[in-house]
XYZ file of C-alpha atoms in Angstrom:
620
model
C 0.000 0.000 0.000
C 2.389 2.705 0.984
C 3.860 2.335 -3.007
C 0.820 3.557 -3.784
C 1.229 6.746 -1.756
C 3.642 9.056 -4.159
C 1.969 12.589 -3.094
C -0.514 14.177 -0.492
C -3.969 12.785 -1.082
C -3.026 9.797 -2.629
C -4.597 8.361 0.615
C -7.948 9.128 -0.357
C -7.975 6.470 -3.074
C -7.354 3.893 -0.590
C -10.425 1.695 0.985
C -11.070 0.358 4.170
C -8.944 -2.556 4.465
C -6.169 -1.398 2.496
C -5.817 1.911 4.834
C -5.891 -1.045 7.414
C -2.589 -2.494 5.861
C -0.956 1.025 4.976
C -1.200 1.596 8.853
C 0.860 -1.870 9.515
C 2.994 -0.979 6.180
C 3.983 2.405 8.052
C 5.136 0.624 11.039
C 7.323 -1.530 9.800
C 8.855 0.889 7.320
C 9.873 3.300 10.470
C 10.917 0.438 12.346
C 13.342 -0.237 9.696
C 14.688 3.438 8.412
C 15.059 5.014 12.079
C 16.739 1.632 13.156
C 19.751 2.687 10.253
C 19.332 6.198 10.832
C 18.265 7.035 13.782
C 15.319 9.421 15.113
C 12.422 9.669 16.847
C 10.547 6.251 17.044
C 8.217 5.708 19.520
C 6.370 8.907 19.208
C 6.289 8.517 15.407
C 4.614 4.639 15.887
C 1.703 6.308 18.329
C 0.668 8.850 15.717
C 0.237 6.372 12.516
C -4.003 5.831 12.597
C -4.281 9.793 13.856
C -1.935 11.183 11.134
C -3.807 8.792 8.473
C -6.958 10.896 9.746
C -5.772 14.039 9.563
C -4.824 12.942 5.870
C -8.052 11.690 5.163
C -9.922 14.398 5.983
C -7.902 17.082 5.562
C -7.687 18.604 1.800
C -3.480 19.126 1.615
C -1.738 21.616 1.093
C -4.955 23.862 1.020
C -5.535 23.001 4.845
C -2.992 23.352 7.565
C -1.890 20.785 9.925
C 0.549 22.025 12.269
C 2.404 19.545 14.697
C 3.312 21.130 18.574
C 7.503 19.556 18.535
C 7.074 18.098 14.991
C 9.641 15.127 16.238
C 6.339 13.090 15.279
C 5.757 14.036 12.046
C 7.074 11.069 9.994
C 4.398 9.453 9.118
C 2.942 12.800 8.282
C 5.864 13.076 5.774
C 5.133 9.831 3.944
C 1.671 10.281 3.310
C 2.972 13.308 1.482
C 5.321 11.818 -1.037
C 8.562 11.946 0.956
C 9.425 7.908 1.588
C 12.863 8.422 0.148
C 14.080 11.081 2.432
C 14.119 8.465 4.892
C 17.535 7.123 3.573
C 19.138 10.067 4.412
C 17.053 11.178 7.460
C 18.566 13.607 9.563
C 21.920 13.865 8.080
C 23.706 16.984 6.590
C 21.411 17.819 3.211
C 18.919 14.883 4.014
C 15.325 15.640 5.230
C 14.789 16.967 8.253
C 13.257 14.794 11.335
C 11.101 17.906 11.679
C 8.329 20.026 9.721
C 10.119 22.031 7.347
C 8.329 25.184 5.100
C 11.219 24.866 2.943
C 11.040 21.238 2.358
C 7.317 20.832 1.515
C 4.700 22.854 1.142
C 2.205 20.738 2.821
C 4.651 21.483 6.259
C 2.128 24.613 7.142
C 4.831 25.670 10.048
C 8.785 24.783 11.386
C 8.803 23.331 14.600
C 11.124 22.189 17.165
C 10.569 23.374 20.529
C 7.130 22.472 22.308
C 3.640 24.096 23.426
C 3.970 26.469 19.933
C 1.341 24.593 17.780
C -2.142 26.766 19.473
C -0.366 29.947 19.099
C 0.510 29.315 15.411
C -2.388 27.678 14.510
C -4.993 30.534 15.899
C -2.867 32.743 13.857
C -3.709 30.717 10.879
C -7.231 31.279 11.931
C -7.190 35.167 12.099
C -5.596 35.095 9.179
C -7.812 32.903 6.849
C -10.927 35.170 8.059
C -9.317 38.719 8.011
C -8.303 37.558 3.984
C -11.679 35.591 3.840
C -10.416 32.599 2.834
C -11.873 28.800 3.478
C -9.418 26.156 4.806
C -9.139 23.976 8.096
C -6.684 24.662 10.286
C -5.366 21.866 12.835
C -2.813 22.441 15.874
C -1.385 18.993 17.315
C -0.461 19.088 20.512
C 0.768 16.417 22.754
C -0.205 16.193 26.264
C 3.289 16.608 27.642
C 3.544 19.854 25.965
C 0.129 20.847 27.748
C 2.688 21.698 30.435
C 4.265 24.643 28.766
C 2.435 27.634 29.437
C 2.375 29.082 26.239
C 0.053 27.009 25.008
C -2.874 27.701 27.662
C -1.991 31.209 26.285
C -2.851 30.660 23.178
C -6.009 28.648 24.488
C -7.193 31.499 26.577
C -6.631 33.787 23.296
C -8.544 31.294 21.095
C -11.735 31.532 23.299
C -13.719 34.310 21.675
C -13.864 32.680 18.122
C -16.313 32.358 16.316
C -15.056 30.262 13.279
C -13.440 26.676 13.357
C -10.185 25.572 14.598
C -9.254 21.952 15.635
C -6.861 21.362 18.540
C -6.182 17.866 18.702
C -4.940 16.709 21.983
C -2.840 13.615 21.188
C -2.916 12.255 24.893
C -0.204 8.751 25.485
C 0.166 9.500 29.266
C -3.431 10.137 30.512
C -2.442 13.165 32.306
C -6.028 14.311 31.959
C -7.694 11.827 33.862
C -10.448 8.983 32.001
C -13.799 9.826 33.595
C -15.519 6.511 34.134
C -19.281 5.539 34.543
C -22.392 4.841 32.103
C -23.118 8.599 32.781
C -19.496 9.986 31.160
C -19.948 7.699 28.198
C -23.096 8.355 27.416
C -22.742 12.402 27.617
C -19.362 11.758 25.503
C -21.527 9.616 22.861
C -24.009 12.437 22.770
C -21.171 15.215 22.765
C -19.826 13.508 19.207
C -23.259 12.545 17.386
C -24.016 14.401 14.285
C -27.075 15.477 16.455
C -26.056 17.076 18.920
C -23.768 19.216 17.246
C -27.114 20.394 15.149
C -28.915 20.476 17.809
C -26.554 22.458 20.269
C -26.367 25.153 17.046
C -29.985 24.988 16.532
C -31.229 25.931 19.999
C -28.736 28.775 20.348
C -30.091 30.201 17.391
C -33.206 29.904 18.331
C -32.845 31.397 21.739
C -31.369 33.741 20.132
C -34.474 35.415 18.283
C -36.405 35.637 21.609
C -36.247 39.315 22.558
C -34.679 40.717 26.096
C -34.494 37.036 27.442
C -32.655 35.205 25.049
C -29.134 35.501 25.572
C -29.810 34.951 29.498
C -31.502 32.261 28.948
C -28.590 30.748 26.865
C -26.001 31.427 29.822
C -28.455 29.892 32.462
C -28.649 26.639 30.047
C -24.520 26.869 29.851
C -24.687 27.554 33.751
C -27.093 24.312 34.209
C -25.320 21.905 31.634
C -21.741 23.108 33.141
C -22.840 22.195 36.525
C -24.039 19.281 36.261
C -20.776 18.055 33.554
C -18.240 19.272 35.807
C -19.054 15.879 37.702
C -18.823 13.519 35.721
C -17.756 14.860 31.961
C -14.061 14.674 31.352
C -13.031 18.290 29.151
C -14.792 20.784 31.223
C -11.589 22.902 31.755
C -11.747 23.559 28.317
C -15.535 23.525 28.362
C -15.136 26.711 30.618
C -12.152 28.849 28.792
C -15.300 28.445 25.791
C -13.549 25.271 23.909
C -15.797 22.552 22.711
C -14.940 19.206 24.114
C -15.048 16.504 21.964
C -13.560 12.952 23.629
C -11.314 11.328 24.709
C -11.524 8.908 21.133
C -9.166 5.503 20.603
C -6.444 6.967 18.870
C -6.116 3.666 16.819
C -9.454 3.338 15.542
C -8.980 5.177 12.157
C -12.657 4.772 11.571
C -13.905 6.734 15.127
C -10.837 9.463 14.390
C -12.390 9.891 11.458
C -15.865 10.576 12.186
C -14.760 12.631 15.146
C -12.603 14.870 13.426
C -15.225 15.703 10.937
C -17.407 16.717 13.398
C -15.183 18.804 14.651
C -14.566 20.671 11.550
C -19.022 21.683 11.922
C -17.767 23.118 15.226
C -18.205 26.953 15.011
C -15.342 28.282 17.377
C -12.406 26.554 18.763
C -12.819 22.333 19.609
C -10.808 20.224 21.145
C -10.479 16.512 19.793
C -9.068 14.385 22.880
C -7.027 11.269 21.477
C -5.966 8.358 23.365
C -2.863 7.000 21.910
C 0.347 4.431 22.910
C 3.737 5.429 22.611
C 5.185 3.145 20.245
C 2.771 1.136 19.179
C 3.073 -1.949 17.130
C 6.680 -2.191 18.008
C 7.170 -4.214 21.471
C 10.397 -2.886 22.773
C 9.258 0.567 21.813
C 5.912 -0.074 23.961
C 8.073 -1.302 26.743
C 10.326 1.821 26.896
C 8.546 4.501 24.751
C 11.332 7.012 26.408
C 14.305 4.970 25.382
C 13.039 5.328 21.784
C 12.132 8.760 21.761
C 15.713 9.772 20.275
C 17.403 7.023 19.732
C 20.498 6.375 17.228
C 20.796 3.310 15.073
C 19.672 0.148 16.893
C 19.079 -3.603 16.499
C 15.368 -4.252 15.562
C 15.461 -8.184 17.508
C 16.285 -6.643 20.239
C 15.994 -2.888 20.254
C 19.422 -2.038 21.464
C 21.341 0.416 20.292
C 24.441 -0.656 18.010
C 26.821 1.963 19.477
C 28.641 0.928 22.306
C 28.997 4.199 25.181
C 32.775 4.730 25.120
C 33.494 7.061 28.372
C 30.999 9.775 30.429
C 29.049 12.617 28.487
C 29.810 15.653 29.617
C 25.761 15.063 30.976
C 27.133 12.375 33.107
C 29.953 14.305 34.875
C 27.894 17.174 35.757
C 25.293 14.853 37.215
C 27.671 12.925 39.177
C 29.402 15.870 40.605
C 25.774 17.484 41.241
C 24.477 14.649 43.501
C 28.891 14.572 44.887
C 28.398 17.774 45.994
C 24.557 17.670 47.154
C 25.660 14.842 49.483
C 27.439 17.410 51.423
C 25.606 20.409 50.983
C 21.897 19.954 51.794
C 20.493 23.032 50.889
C 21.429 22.141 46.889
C 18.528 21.457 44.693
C 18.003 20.465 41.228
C 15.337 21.569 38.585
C 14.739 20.078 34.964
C 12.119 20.932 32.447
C 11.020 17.439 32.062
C 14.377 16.499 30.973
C 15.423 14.715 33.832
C 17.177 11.804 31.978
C 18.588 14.115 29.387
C 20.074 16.777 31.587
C 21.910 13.756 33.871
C 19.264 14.579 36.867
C 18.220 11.025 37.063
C 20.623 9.595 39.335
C 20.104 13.411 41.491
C 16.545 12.272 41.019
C 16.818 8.912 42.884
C 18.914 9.908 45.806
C 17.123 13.234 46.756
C 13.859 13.353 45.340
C 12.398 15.623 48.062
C 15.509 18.107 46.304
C 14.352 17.374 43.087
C 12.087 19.394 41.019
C 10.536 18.464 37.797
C 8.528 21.414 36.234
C 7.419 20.715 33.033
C 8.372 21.876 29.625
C 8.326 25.594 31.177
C 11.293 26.852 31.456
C 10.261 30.361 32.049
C 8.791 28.672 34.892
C 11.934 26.673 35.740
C 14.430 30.180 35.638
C 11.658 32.029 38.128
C 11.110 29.182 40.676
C 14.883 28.922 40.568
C 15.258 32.450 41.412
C 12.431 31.521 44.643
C 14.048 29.065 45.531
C 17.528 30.758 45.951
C 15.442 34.070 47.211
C 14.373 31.281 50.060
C 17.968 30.446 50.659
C 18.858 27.620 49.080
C 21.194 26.398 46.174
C 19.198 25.976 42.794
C 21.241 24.156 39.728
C 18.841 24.156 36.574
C 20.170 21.787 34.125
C 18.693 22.628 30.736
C 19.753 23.012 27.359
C 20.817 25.600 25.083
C 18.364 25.905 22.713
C 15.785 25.717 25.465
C 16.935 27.917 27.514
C 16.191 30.508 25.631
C 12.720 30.682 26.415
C 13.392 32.256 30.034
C 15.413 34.785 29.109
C 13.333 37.623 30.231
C 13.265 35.427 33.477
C 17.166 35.267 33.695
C 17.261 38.791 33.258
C 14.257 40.317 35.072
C 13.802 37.562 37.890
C 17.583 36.317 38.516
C 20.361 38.461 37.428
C 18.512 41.954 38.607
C 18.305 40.821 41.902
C 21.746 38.847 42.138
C 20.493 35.536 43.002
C 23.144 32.657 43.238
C 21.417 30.288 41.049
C 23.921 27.744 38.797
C 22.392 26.731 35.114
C 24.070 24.115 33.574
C 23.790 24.832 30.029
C 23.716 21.539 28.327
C 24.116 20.739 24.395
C 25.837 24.183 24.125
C 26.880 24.442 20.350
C 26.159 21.892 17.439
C 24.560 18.906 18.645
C 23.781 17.536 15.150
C 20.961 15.975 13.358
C 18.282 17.344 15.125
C 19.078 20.571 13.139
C 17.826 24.535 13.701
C 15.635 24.628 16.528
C 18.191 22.326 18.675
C 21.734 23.966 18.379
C 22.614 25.753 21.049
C 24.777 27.929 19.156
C 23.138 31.847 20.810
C 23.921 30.898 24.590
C 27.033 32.992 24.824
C 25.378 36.041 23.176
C 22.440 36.382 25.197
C 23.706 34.889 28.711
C 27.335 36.971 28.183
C 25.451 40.661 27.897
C 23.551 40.129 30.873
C 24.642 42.039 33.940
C 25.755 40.353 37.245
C 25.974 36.673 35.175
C 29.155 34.598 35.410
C 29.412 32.584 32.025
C 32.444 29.689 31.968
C 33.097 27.143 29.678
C 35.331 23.792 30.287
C 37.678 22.492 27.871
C 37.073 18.839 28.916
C 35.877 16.484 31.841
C 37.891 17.588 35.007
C 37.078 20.864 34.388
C 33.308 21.059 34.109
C 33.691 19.295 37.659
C 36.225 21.703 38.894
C 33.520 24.467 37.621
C 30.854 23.180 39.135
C 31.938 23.209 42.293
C 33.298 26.460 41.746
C 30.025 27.478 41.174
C 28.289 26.202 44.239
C 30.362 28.953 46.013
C 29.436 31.572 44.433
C 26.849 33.771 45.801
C 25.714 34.997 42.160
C 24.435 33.947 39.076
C 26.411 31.587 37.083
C 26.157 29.541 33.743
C 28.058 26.660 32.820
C 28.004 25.824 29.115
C 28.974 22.326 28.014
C 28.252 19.956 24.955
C 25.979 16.916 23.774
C 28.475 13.610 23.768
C 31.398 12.089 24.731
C 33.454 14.345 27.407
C 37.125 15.187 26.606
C 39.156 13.482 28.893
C 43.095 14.563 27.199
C 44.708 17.043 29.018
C 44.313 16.098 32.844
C 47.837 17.326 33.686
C 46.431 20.493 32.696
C 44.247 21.208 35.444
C 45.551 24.664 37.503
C 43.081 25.799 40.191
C 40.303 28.000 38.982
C 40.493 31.863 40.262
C 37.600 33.982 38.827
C 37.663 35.821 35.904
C 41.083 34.163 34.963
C 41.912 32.463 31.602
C 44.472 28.994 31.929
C 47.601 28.596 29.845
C 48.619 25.946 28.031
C 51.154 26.445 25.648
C 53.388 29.533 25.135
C 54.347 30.074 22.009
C 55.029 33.779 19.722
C 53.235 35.693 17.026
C 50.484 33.464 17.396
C 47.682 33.202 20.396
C 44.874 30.895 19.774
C 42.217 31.503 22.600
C 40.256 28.329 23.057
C 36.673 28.440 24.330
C 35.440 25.312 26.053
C 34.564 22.597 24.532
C 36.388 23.597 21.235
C 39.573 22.888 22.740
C 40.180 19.536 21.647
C 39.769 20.980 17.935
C 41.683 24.393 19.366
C 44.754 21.407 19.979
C 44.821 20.047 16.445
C 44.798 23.328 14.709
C 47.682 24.161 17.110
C 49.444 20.660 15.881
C 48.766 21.691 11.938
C 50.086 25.516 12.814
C 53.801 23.636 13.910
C 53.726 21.089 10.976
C 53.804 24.656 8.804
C 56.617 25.778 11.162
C 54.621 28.087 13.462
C 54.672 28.187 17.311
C 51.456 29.515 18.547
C 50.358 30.177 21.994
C 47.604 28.306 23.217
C 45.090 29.666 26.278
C 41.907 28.211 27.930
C 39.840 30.861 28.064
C 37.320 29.452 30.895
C 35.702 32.484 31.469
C 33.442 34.063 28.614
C 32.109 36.791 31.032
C 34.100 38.390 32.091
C 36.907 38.191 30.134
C 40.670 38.394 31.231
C 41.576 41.389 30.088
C 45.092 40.700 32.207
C 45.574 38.045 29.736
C 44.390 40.120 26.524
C 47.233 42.638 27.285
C 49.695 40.272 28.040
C 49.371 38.673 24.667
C 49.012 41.557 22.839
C 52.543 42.590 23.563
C 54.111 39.739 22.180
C 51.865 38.341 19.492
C 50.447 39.687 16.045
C 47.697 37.746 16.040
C 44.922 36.315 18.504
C 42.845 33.638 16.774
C 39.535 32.976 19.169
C 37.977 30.117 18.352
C 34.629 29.078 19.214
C 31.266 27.245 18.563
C 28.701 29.853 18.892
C 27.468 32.522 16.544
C 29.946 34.892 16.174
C 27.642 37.858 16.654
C 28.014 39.012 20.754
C 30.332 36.272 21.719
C 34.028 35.959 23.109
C 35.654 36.875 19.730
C 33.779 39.739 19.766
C 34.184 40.716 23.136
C 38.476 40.178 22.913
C 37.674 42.287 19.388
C 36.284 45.400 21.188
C 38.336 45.007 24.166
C 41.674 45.265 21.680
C 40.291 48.064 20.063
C 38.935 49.981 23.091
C 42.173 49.647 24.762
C 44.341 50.484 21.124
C 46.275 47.536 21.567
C 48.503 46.253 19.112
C 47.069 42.798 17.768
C 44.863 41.727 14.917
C 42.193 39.252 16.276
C 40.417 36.692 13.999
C 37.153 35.219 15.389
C 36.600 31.821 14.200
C 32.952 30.704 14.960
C 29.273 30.058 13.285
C 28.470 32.453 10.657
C 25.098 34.592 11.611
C 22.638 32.198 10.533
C 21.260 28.965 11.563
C 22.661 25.818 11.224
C 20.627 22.712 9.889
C 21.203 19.550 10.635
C 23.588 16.890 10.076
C 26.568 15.181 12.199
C 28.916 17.617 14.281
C 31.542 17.003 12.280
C 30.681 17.552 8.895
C 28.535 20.801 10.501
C 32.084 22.161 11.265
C 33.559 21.629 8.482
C 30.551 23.140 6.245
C 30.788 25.918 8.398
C 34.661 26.625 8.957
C 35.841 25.441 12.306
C 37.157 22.603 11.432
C 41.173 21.985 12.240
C 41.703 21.878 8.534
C 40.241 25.197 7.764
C 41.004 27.020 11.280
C 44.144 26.015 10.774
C 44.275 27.448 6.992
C 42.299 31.000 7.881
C 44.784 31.370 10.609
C 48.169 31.158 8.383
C 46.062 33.364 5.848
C 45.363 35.941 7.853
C 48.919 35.932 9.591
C 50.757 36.405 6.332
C 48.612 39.725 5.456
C 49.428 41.093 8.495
């Protein structure tokens, strides 16, 4: 069946029992491609009957499905003629694991990040009637990104509307509880019968023609009906924000998704379509540990474990080590993830303290403010988070943390290029927007002993202080190199003439080869570990500049407001005498594709460091 499926709509044509078999077909198919390439699997497998749905009785590209994440729209991207970008999935100039504008125009919106999908959606809304056009618009929204705040924004905002628009609630967890009882059933029967929806509209209408007492008699009914559905109707939050409730449906009966999505599209104002799904459906060891499979890299389909052996800790693993190290001393330490406790190394943290552990949700505005309570209050917050994610609280970090001085450690996790999960994931702005804020400490380590050494070096402090560190295997070379930390101060390594190359964190390990190509061409460059983005030593800036032409500053952030920059206007500021070369990610973002090849697309690679650095010398 799914040969048959070259474009969008090609679904239609199917019947009953062969969409039966393209549902099975599906499965398998992911199973197979995300075993080679990695991806995200189990929340791909739940989605297969709802996204066949959506298909059916949507009209594509004319209507607009938009999907809250998008790490689950595979399925959406076969049904629209894109089975042989799974080959290349994910890699540099492949298809994207996410919705992409650029890639097809049946992707109505790029996302990446969670709880977007009502905001972006409604705005599809306003904008269809203001231009007084006819499509359906559909926002998919997961249940765990119900949890973000942003989205009950855009709920509150969708309220007043008069015309159609579909949230579907794709629910695997059950966070909103099943109702249970003959009375619950029968009201949700009623709720999604072709009659009642004409009915409901009828009866308003009517009521509506009766002079003086017809809208109050409306609101009494609403009053009445609300009362007595609060008890025993699952939906009635959304009931009351003005949201028609339609649910909870199987989310594998393709048949039931179907008729209850159409009736949601007679719905005149905002519905909600509740789905009951399962994570990873079809595929046991994906059913057994949806979250193992949620990104997973290449793995063995017999027995669903992953081919790559772990050589050595993640930089993940060291800070989480160190955290619960350090919390076994200190009691008033606490840690907070946004629902990333596995991901940000807060597991183990998790298990030993969890009356210290605080899970809030994918809401990290949330996260950076009850941080800044909880250190108001007197203890020792340490939000783990990652870049990219991060950057939702910034008016937090600003407004709620740094203004008032608050000694609250974030460890910045997957800071830089973290690969194949492309432009919404690389934490390549962190230190712009962390480095111009006042009162914050940003440092960087260049391998495993020192993002311990900095962490506890941050536990002292009585400010704010970010630790940035990348996805992946830590760098352990260099142990010997491993000179107490002192604040604000940069660490030597090599000294060398004419040449300084300024390493920031992570980059270090590449900062070392391009130092090994600079001798093979005869050169003897300095080498420094910068630590400390902010502040800077400007001790160390002088000190070079009287003995060396050029300072090279190499690291893997945009190079708009970041160390380079800051060593740039420092130089010039203070008239000294060096040239300084900042070698980092152009001003753009970066799509996806393995770190390595990312680098060398984009220039900060040993090879072509090492080349731009001679280059520039020899104008000089």
């Amino acid at each position: 069946m799914l040969e048959r499926i070259q474009k969008e709509n090609d679904i239609k044509k199917l019947n009953s029992e062969e969409l039966e078999c393209l549902a099975g077909e599906i499965r398998e198919f992911l199973v197979e491609k995300v075993s080679k390439t990695g991806g995200h699997l189990a929340s791909n497998l739940g989605v297969v009957e709802l996204t066949m749905a959506l298909h059916l009785i949507c009209d594509l590209p004319k209507d607009k499905i938009i999907w809250d994440v998008g790490h689950q729209s595979y399925t959406h991207k076969l049904l629209t003629g894109r089975k042989e970008g799974f080959e290349d999935l994910r890699s540099y100039g492949g298809m994207s694991g996410f919705p992409k504008r650029k890639e097809s125009q049946c992707d109505a919106f790029d996302t990446g990040h969670s709880s977007t999908s009502i905001s972006a959606g409604l705005g599809y809304v306003r904008a269809r009637d203001l231009k007084h056009e006819d499509y359906t618009v559909i926002s998919v929204i997961g249940d765990g990104s119900l949890t973000g705040g942003m989205a009950y924004e855009a709920l509150n905002n969708a309220s007043n509307l008069k015309t159609n628009f579909i949230v579907v609630l794709n629910d695997n967890h059950m966070s909103i509880s099943e109702n249970v009882g003959g009375m619950s059933r029968y009201l949700t029967n009623l709720r999604t019968a072709d009659i009642y929806t004409g009915l409901k509209k009828g009866v308003t209408n009517a009521l509506q023609q009766v002079p003086v007492m017809g809208d109050r008699m409306i609101e009494h009914i609403r009053k009445t009906k609300s009362s007595i559905k609060q008890l025993v109707v699952p939906g009635m939050f959304f009931e009351d924000m003005g949201i028609t409730y339609l649910g909870p449906i199987p989310g594998h009966n393709l048949p039931m998704l179907c008729k209850a999505l159409k009736e949601a599209k007679k719905v005149e104002g905002p519905v909600l379509l509740h789905v009951m799904t399962t994570k990873g459906k079809g595929y046991e060891p994906a059913e057994t540990a949806p979250d193992k499979f949620h990104g997973i890299g290449p793995f063995d389909i017999e027995s669903g474990k992953v081919l790559a052996k772990k050589d050595g800790d993640t930089y993940t693993d060291v800070f989480g080590k160190v955290l619960c190290d350090e919390a076994s001393r200190n009691p008033d330490i606490v840690a907070i993830t946004a629902a990333m406790a596995d991901g940000t190394g807060l597991a183990r943290f998790k298990k030993h303290y969890p009356n210290r552990f605080f899970d809030v949700g994918i809401a990290e505005e949330h996260g950076v403010t009850f941080a800044a309570g909880l250190a108001a209050g007197g203890l020792k917050p340490v939000f783990a988070v990652y870049s990219s994610f991060l950057q939702r609280g910034y008016d937090q970090l600003i407004h709620d943390v740094a203004l008032q001085n608050l000694p609250v450690v974030f460890g910045v996790d997957r800071a830089g290029l973290v690969g194949s999960d492309g432009e919404t994931h690389q934490g390549i702005f962190d230190l712009s927007f962390l480095s111009n804020i006042p009162n914050m400490t940003v440092m960087s380590p260049k391998n495993k002993w020192e993002l311990a050494d900095m962490l506890r070096f941050a536990l002292q402090m009585n400010s704010p202080v970010a630790i940035r560190y990348p996805r992946g295997k830590a760098y352990d070379g260099y142990e010997g190199c491993r000179e107490r930390i002192s604040y604000g101060k940069s660490e030597w390594i090599f000294e060398g003439k004419e040449i300084a190359i300024l390493s920031v964190g992570h980059m270090f390990e590449e900062a070392v080869k391009t130092r090994d190509k600079l001798i093979e061409q005869g050169y003897e460059p300095t080498l420094i570990n910068m630590r400390f983005i902010k502040p800077i030593d400007e001790a160390m800036i002088e000190k070079v500049c009287q003995t060396h032409k050029l300072i090279a500053v190499i690291e893997e952030n945009v190079q708009t407001g970041a160390c380079g920059e800051r060593v740039s206007e420092y130089v010039m500021r203070k008239m000294l005498p060096s040239h300084v070369l900042t070698l980092a990610l152009p001003d753009d973002y970066i799509e996806h594709g393995s770190v390595d090849v990312l680098r060398k697309m984009t220039g900060i690679d040993s090879e072509s460091m090492s080349e731009k650095i001679i280059e520039t010398y020899k104008e000089l």
